[in-house]
Short mmCIF file of C-alpha atoms in Angstrom, two decimals:
data_model
loop_
_atom_site.label_atom_id
_atom_site.label_comp_id
_atom_site.label_asym_id
_atom_site.label_seq_id
_atom_site.Cartn_x
_atom_site.Cartn_y
_atom_site.Cartn_z
CA MET A 21 76.37 -19.39 -1.87
CA LYS A 22 79.54 -18.44 -1.30
CA LYS A 23 78.83 -15.05 -2.28
CA ILE A 24 76.42 -15.08 0.02
CA LEU A 25 78.42 -16.34 2.84
CA ILE A 26 80.89 -13.18 2.22
CA LEU A 27 77.83 -10.50 2.48
CA ILE A 28 76.85 -11.44 5.64
CA VAL A 29 79.71 -11.27 7.12
CA ALA A 30 80.62 -8.14 6.20
CA PHE A 31 77.69 -7.21 7.21
CA ALA A 32 77.87 -8.57 10.22
CA ALA A 33 81.49 -6.93 10.83
CA MET A 34 80.32 -3.30 9.44
CA ALA A 35 77.33 -3.54 11.82
CA GLY A 36 80.19 -4.12 14.47
CA SER A 37 82.58 -2.07 13.92
CA ILE A 38 79.67 0.85 13.99
CA MET A 39 78.09 -0.15 17.03
CA TYR A 40 81.65 -0.34 18.91
CA THR A 41 82.74 2.51 17.56
CA ASN A 42 79.42 4.86 18.46
CA HIS A 43 79.82 2.78 22.07
CA LEU A 44 83.46 4.54 21.93
CA ALA A 45 82.16 7.75 21.13
CA HIS A 46 79.11 8.11 23.49
CA GLN A 47 81.85 6.76 26.54
CA LEU A 48 83.93 10.14 24.93
CA ALA A 49 81.38 12.39 25.02
CA GLU A 50 80.05 11.80 28.61
CA GLU A 51 83.93 11.11 30.14
CA GLU A 52 84.04 15.45 27.75
CA HIS A 53 81.10 15.96 29.42
CA GLN A 54 82.99 15.61 33.06
CA ARG A 55 86.07 17.24 32.34
CA MET A 56 83.81 20.46 31.40
CA ASN A 57 82.00 20.55 34.33
CA ILE A 58 85.50 19.38 35.93
CA TRP A 59 86.72 22.60 34.75
CA ALA A 60 83.20 25.12 35.19
CA GLU A 61 83.96 24.22 38.89
CA ALA A 62 87.81 24.98 38.32
CA THR A 63 86.58 28.48 36.57
CA ARG A 64 84.09 29.63 39.11
CA GLN A 65 87.08 29.19 41.71
CA PHE A 66 88.86 31.14 39.89
CA ILE A 67 86.62 33.74 39.90
CA LEU A 68 85.94 34.11 42.71
CA ALA A 69 89.44 33.54 44.48
CA GLU A 70 90.16 35.62 47.20
CA PRO A 71 93.67 37.71 46.75
CA GLY A 72 96.91 35.74 47.57
CA GLU A 73 95.11 32.22 47.40
CA ASP A 74 96.94 29.28 45.66
CA ILE A 75 95.73 29.02 42.05
CA ASN A 76 98.17 26.94 40.63
CA PHE A 77 96.05 24.01 40.77
CA VAL A 78 92.16 25.30 39.49
CA SER A 79 94.80 27.00 36.90
CA SER A 80 96.23 24.52 35.81
CA ILE A 81 92.96 22.56 35.30
CA ILE A 82 91.49 25.40 32.99
CA GLU A 83 94.58 25.19 31.04
CA GLY A 84 94.58 21.62 30.44
CA ASN A 85 91.58 21.74 28.49
CA THR A 86 92.98 21.82 25.14
CA SER A 87 90.59 20.44 23.12
CA ILE A 88 87.51 21.33 24.18
CA PRO A 89 86.40 24.21 22.67
CA VAL A 90 84.41 25.71 24.68
CA PHE A 91 83.11 29.81 25.50
CA MET A 92 82.03 31.30 28.71
CA THR A 93 78.61 33.54 28.44
CA ASP A 94 76.53 36.19 31.02
CA GLN A 95 73.57 34.96 31.88
CA ASP A 96 72.46 36.52 28.84
CA GLY A 97 73.39 34.45 27.06
CA ARG A 98 76.46 37.04 25.51
CA TYR A 99 79.65 36.13 24.87
CA MET A 100 82.73 36.66 26.99
CA PHE A 101 85.44 34.89 26.68
CA SER A 102 86.06 31.12 24.76
CA ARG A 103 88.96 28.83 24.48
CA ASN A 104 90.18 26.29 21.91
CA VAL A 105 87.48 27.79 19.34
CA LYS A 106 89.60 28.32 16.35
CA LEU A 107 88.22 31.22 13.83
CA PRO A 108 87.68 31.44 10.22
CA LYS A 109 91.25 32.41 8.18
CA ARG A 110 89.92 34.78 7.51
CA LEU A 111 88.74 36.35 10.74
CA GLN A 112 92.19 35.67 11.71
CA GLN A 113 94.38 37.78 8.86
CA GLU A 114 92.20 40.48 8.66
CA GLY A 115 89.15 40.04 11.07
CA ARG A 116 88.12 43.19 13.45
CA GLU A 117 87.06 43.10 17.16
CA GLU A 118 82.94 43.38 16.60
CA GLU A 119 83.49 40.40 13.60
CA VAL A 120 85.69 38.52 15.59
CA THR A 121 82.94 38.74 18.27
CA ALA A 122 79.93 38.48 16.33
CA TYR A 123 81.35 35.52 14.89
CA TYR A 124 81.67 34.16 18.72
CA GLN A 125 78.67 35.33 19.56
CA LYS A 126 77.08 33.61 16.42
CA GLU A 127 78.42 30.18 17.38
CA VAL A 128 77.00 30.42 20.97
CA ASP A 129 73.80 30.70 20.02
CA ARG A 130 74.37 27.82 17.76
CA LEU A 131 75.25 25.51 20.85
CA ARG A 132 72.19 27.16 22.94
CA GLU A 133 70.13 25.77 20.32
CA ASN A 134 71.46 22.12 20.69
CA THR A 135 72.99 21.67 24.06
CA GLU A 136 72.23 22.38 27.81
CA PRO A 137 74.56 25.02 28.93
CA ILE A 138 76.67 24.57 32.45
CA GLU A 139 75.45 26.60 35.15
CA VAL A 140 77.86 28.46 36.82
CA ARG A 141 77.43 30.07 39.53
CA LEU A 142 79.60 33.00 40.79
CA GLY A 143 76.51 34.80 44.03
CA PRO A 144 72.98 35.07 45.36
CA ASP A 145 72.50 37.12 42.13
CA MET A 146 75.08 35.89 39.45
CA VAL A 147 75.49 33.51 36.95
CA GLN A 148 77.47 32.87 33.89
CA TYR A 149 77.02 30.16 31.69
CA ILE A 150 79.69 27.35 29.55
CA TYR A 151 78.60 25.98 26.92
CA TYR A 152 81.02 23.49 24.78
CA ASP A 153 81.43 21.79 21.38
CA GLU A 154 82.52 18.69 20.64
CA SER A 155 85.90 18.20 20.36
CA ASN A 156 88.00 17.15 16.77
CA LEU A 157 88.91 13.66 18.43
CA LEU A 158 85.10 13.19 19.28
CA ARG A 159 84.35 14.21 15.68
CA GLN A 160 86.27 11.94 14.05
CA LEU A 161 85.17 9.53 16.20
CA GLN A 162 81.62 9.78 15.29
CA TYR A 163 82.16 10.31 11.71
CA LEU A 164 84.81 6.85 11.68
CA PRO A 165 81.84 4.44 11.45
CA TYR A 166 80.53 6.37 7.81
CA ILE A 167 83.85 5.91 6.31
CA GLN A 168 84.16 2.40 8.38
CA LEU A 169 81.12 1.41 5.52
CA LEU A 170 82.26 3.32 2.48
CA LEU A 171 86.18 1.23 2.99
CA ILE A 172 83.71 -2.01 3.00
CA LEU A 173 81.26 -1.48 0.60
CA ALA A 174 84.10 -0.40 -1.62
CA PHE A 175 86.33 -3.63 -0.65
CA GLY A 176 82.75 -5.49 -1.26
CA LEU A 177 82.82 -3.10 -4.15
CA ILE A 178 86.48 -4.87 -5.71
CA ALA A 179 86.25 -8.28 -4.94
CA ALA A 180 82.07 -9.22 -6.21
CA ILE A 181 84.35 -7.13 -9.91
CA SER A 182 87.50 -9.66 -8.73
CA ILE A 183 85.33 -12.79 -8.80
CA ALA A 184 82.85 -12.01 -11.92
CA ALA A 185 86.04 -10.66 -13.75
CA THR A 186 87.84 -14.11 -12.56
CA GLN A 187 83.86 -16.83 -13.44
CA ARG A 188 84.77 -14.29 -16.57
CA ALA A 189 87.87 -15.03 -17.23
CA GLU A 190 87.78 -18.85 -16.81
CA LYS A 191 84.68 -18.99 -18.75
CA ASN A 192 86.27 -17.43 -21.89
CA LYS A 193 88.97 -20.17 -21.48
CA VAL A 194 86.34 -23.01 -21.27
CA TRP A 195 84.79 -21.57 -24.33
CA VAL A 196 88.07 -21.09 -26.10
CA GLY A 197 89.46 -23.88 -25.97
CA LEU A 198 85.72 -25.74 -26.36
CA SER A 199 86.30 -23.09 -29.45
CA LYS A 200 89.69 -24.50 -30.71
CA GLU A 201 88.82 -27.90 -30.04
CA THR A 202 86.35 -28.04 -32.80
CA ALA A 203 87.94 -26.57 -35.40
CA HIS A 204 90.24 -29.67 -34.45
CA GLN A 205 87.72 -32.02 -34.87
CA LEU A 206 86.18 -30.12 -37.99
CA GLY A 207 89.15 -30.87 -40.23
CA THR A 208 89.82 -34.48 -40.85
CA PRO A 209 85.48 -35.30 -42.04
CA ILE A 210 85.96 -31.45 -43.72
CA SER A 211 89.49 -33.21 -45.61
CA SER A 212 87.27 -36.30 -46.60
CA LEU A 213 84.43 -34.48 -47.77
CA TYR A 214 87.07 -32.76 -50.20
CA ALA A 215 88.27 -36.25 -50.96
CA TRP A 216 84.93 -37.57 -52.24
CA ASN A 217 84.05 -34.72 -53.83
CA GLU A 218 86.86 -34.75 -56.60
CA ILE A 219 86.41 -38.64 -56.46
CA LEU A 220 82.46 -37.96 -58.06
CA LYS A 221 83.36 -35.28 -59.98
CA ALA A 222 85.46 -37.28 -61.56
CA GLN A 223 82.96 -39.64 -61.94
CA TYR A 224 80.39 -37.42 -62.76
CA PRO A 225 82.14 -34.22 -64.95
CA ASN A 226 79.06 -32.87 -65.70
CA ASP A 227 76.80 -32.50 -62.86
CA PRO A 228 76.89 -29.22 -60.79
CA SER A 229 76.06 -30.34 -58.16
CA PHE A 230 79.47 -30.46 -57.04
CA GLN A 231 80.40 -27.22 -57.76
CA GLU A 232 77.72 -26.28 -54.82
CA ILE A 233 78.94 -29.23 -52.43
CA GLU A 234 82.81 -27.83 -53.16
CA ARG A 235 81.61 -24.36 -52.20
CA ASP A 236 79.57 -25.31 -48.77
CA ILE A 237 83.26 -27.94 -48.03
CA HIS A 238 85.43 -24.60 -48.46
CA ARG A 239 82.27 -22.61 -46.47
CA LEU A 240 83.27 -25.99 -43.73
CA SER A 241 86.42 -24.55 -44.16
CA THR A 242 86.19 -21.14 -43.41
CA ILE A 243 84.14 -21.04 -40.29
CA THR A 244 86.46 -24.21 -38.76
CA GLU A 245 89.36 -21.28 -38.89
CA ARG A 246 87.23 -18.88 -37.89
CA PHE A 247 86.79 -21.80 -34.68
CA SER A 248 90.43 -21.77 -34.77
CA LYS A 249 90.93 -18.26 -34.18
CA ILE A 250 88.91 -17.65 -31.16
CA GLY A 251 91.55 -16.32 -28.27
CA SER A 252 93.94 -15.13 -30.59
CA ARG A 253 94.48 -11.78 -31.82
CA PRO A 254 93.54 -11.93 -35.45
CA LYS A 255 96.14 -11.08 -38.22
CA LEU A 256 95.47 -7.80 -40.13
CA THR A 257 96.10 -7.37 -44.34
CA PRO A 258 95.86 -4.59 -46.10
CA THR A 259 92.27 -5.79 -48.13
CA ALA A 260 90.12 -5.22 -51.14
CA VAL A 261 86.21 -4.50 -48.50
CA LYS A 262 83.92 -4.82 -51.90
CA PRO A 263 85.11 -7.95 -53.18
CA ILE A 264 84.66 -9.37 -49.64
CA VAL A 265 81.81 -8.24 -49.35
CA GLU A 266 80.53 -8.64 -52.78
CA ASP A 267 81.08 -13.17 -52.36
CA THR A 268 78.95 -13.06 -49.26
CA ILE A 269 76.18 -11.62 -50.33
CA ARG A 270 76.33 -14.25 -53.69
CA TYR A 271 76.78 -17.10 -50.98
CA MET A 272 74.32 -15.40 -48.95
CA GLN A 273 71.89 -15.19 -51.35
CA SER A 274 72.06 -18.32 -53.00
CA ARG A 275 71.23 -20.21 -49.61
CA THR A 276 68.09 -18.11 -48.53
CA SER A 277 64.66 -17.95 -49.84
CA SER A 278 63.39 -16.29 -53.68
CA ARG A 279 61.34 -14.22 -51.91
CA ILE A 280 64.34 -12.71 -50.19
CA LEU A 281 64.80 -9.57 -52.47
CA TYR A 282 68.35 -8.05 -53.08
CA TYR A 283 70.29 -4.91 -53.84
CA ILE A 284 73.71 -4.02 -53.95
CA SER A 285 75.25 -0.60 -54.60
CA ALA A 286 78.44 0.25 -54.91
CA ASP A 287 78.97 2.99 -56.88
CA ASN A 288 80.60 4.91 -54.97
CA LEU A 289 83.38 2.45 -53.85
CA ARG A 290 86.76 1.57 -55.89
CA GLN A 291 87.32 -2.08 -55.79
CA GLU A 292 90.67 -1.85 -55.27
CA THR A 293 90.09 0.31 -51.80
CA GLU A 294 92.04 -1.32 -48.90
CA ALA A 295 91.03 -1.45 -44.96
CA LEU A 296 93.33 -3.59 -43.05
CA LEU A 297 91.18 -7.48 -42.03
CA ALA A 298 90.88 -10.73 -40.92
CA ALA A 299 89.28 -11.31 -44.31
CA PRO A 300 87.29 -14.75 -42.39
CA LEU A 301 86.17 -12.70 -39.70
CA PHE A 302 85.12 -10.10 -41.43
CA ALA A 303 83.39 -12.07 -44.20
CA TRP A 304 81.37 -13.64 -40.88
CA VAL A 305 80.26 -10.05 -39.42
CA ILE A 306 78.23 -9.38 -43.03
CA GLU A 307 77.22 -13.11 -43.19
CA ASN A 308 75.02 -12.35 -39.57
CA LEU A 309 74.05 -9.57 -39.99
CA ILE A 310 72.68 -10.55 -43.20
CA LYS A 311 71.26 -13.93 -41.03
CA ASN A 312 69.49 -10.68 -38.94
CA ALA A 313 68.34 -9.06 -41.34
CA VAL A 314 66.15 -12.20 -43.10
CA ASP A 315 65.41 -13.63 -39.75
CA ALA A 316 63.63 -9.86 -38.75
CA MET A 317 61.74 -10.35 -41.88
CA GLU A 318 60.92 -13.58 -41.61
CA GLY A 319 61.88 -14.51 -44.49
CA GLU A 320 60.16 -12.34 -47.01
CA GLY A 321 61.28 -8.98 -47.64
CA SER A 322 64.47 -7.72 -48.97
CA ILE A 323 67.95 -6.25 -47.74
CA SER A 324 69.99 -3.24 -49.42
CA ILE A 325 74.14 -3.36 -49.22
CA LYS A 326 75.19 -0.40 -49.62
CA MET A 327 78.82 0.74 -49.84
CA SER A 328 81.31 3.95 -50.88
CA GLU A 329 84.04 5.80 -49.37
CA THR A 330 85.24 8.90 -47.84
CA ASP A 331 88.37 10.16 -47.53
CA ARG A 332 89.32 8.20 -44.15
CA HIS A 333 86.26 5.75 -44.39
CA ILE A 334 84.69 3.08 -46.09
CA LEU A 335 81.12 2.31 -45.00
CA ILE A 336 78.62 -0.20 -45.69
CA ASP A 337 75.29 -0.34 -45.05
CA VAL A 338 72.87 -3.58 -44.23
CA ARG A 339 69.41 -2.03 -44.52
CA ASP A 340 66.65 -5.05 -44.43
CA THR A 341 62.36 -3.98 -44.19
CA GLY A 342 61.66 -6.72 -40.88
CA LYS A 343 59.88 -5.58 -37.49
CA GLY A 344 62.53 -2.50 -36.81
CA ILE A 345 64.12 -1.70 -33.58
CA GLU A 346 62.82 0.49 -30.64
CA ARG A 347 65.23 3.32 -30.42
CA ARG A 348 66.20 1.96 -26.38
CA TYR A 349 67.42 -1.29 -27.76
CA TRP A 350 69.79 -0.31 -29.99
CA ARG A 351 72.87 -0.04 -28.14
CA ARG A 352 70.91 -3.04 -26.34
CA ILE A 353 70.95 -5.10 -29.13
CA PHE A 354 75.43 -5.58 -29.21
CA GLN A 355 75.21 -6.90 -25.43
CA SER A 356 75.62 -10.74 -24.66
CA GLY A 357 72.97 -12.45 -24.27
CA TYR A 358 70.35 -10.29 -25.46
CA THR A 359 68.41 -11.53 -28.14
CA THR A 360 64.85 -11.34 -29.16
CA LYS A 361 64.37 -14.80 -31.07
CA GLN A 362 63.09 -17.81 -28.88
CA ARG A 363 65.64 -19.93 -29.72
CA GLY A 364 69.64 -18.36 -29.90
CA TRP A 365 72.38 -17.87 -27.77
CA GLY A 366 72.22 -13.18 -28.14
CA LEU A 367 76.11 -13.65 -29.29
CA GLY A 368 75.50 -12.45 -33.49
CA LEU A 369 75.78 -9.50 -32.87
CA SER A 370 77.75 -9.16 -29.73
CA LEU A 371 80.65 -11.51 -31.70
CA ALA A 372 80.00 -8.82 -34.50
CA LYS A 373 80.66 -5.49 -32.82
CA ARG A 374 83.98 -7.62 -30.83
CA ILE A 375 84.73 -8.13 -34.22
CA ILE A 376 84.71 -4.11 -36.45
CA SER A 377 85.81 -2.44 -32.75
CA ASP A 378 88.24 -4.35 -31.04
CA TYR A 379 90.33 -6.85 -34.09
CA HIS A 380 89.61 -4.02 -37.43
CA HIS A 381 89.67 -0.09 -34.95
CA GLY A 382 86.15 0.62 -36.72
CA SER A 383 82.79 1.02 -35.58
CA ILE A 384 79.20 -1.37 -36.12
CA TYR A 385 75.93 0.80 -35.16
CA VAL A 386 72.12 1.21 -36.00
CA LEU A 387 72.27 4.05 -38.13
CA HIS A 388 68.11 3.68 -38.33
CA SER A 389 65.41 1.62 -37.36
CA GLU A 390 61.57 1.77 -37.50
CA ILE A 391 59.27 -0.25 -36.23
CA GLY A 392 57.06 -1.94 -39.25
CA LYS A 393 59.54 -0.78 -41.48
CA GLY A 394 63.41 -2.22 -40.99
CA THR A 395 66.67 -1.16 -40.08
CA THR A 396 69.92 -0.10 -41.23
CA PHE A 397 73.41 -0.99 -39.89
CA ARG A 398 75.86 0.71 -40.76
CA ILE A 399 80.02 -0.79 -40.45
CA SER A 400 82.49 1.79 -40.74
CA LEU A 401 86.42 1.00 -41.62
CA LYS A 402 89.21 3.05 -41.80
CA LYS A 403 91.07 2.82 -45.11
CA CYS A 404 94.98 2.27 -45.55
#
């Protein structure tokens, strides 16, 4: 409602300003027309003045026109003389007389097409004509509404961007606060789960289930750590990439359908090759890509993870055999809120891109996708 009110007030102010400026321009045009009629009569009297007649008054009127461009022609429309007409710079410097006259005649012809001349009758059979153009002041006044329009639009755009940025900042603060509070609240039950699991392991030392429970509790702790770091710049440390990717794949593989086949290729990436990482956040990106691949295949298909390195970069390709993505959506899928799922907020790939691009100074993008055959995402990180 506030935005609509601001727009209404802005457009009302703009319309009022334009109408008033046009009114002033119209008044000034009428005044200039009256001045030129007086100037034409003064010119007529100056031409017809008898020798010795006092012409100081009419001369002052003629000389008093210092702003309105004016031309006088004979009865056939041929240029005779001009006043307050600015020549182009080229003609001012090196123009010959015939070139200057041709320029003035061209200006006269232009005015003849658009304006009615003022007649200066010097005798029964002798008529001359005066053509005049708009003064610089009138022309500027006519352009003023459009300048005002641009300024108001620019002001409105800046205001809209500022309001939107403020609202986004407020929403971000809410989400950051909610995330940190969630992480804080999860801390107590996770600690309790650790303790109860240790008690059960002591009572049933041969039961492998408690090892898996411990892994899931550890996973909850990792997720809690991620939530607690939202809104803060993560600390990056030199970390071997291959073990993190492999551990994340093993964890996800044990918790997805047996109809999902995993293929891992890491022959071209050394075990010790490092990049500057915030390990929990980077692992979450790999986890998110695998979850998206599982969803795209609707629980059945294969996921291939290929790790390699070049002289300066570490490359991780995650390929699935899912539905594929149309080329026009390859960039859009990384925007907040975009999703093709019936349930979900469309934040996964957006956060993944932010983690890789903003925090790790790398890149994540769709390397290849084909409808009905699958998609390959690529992560590129700089080596230490």
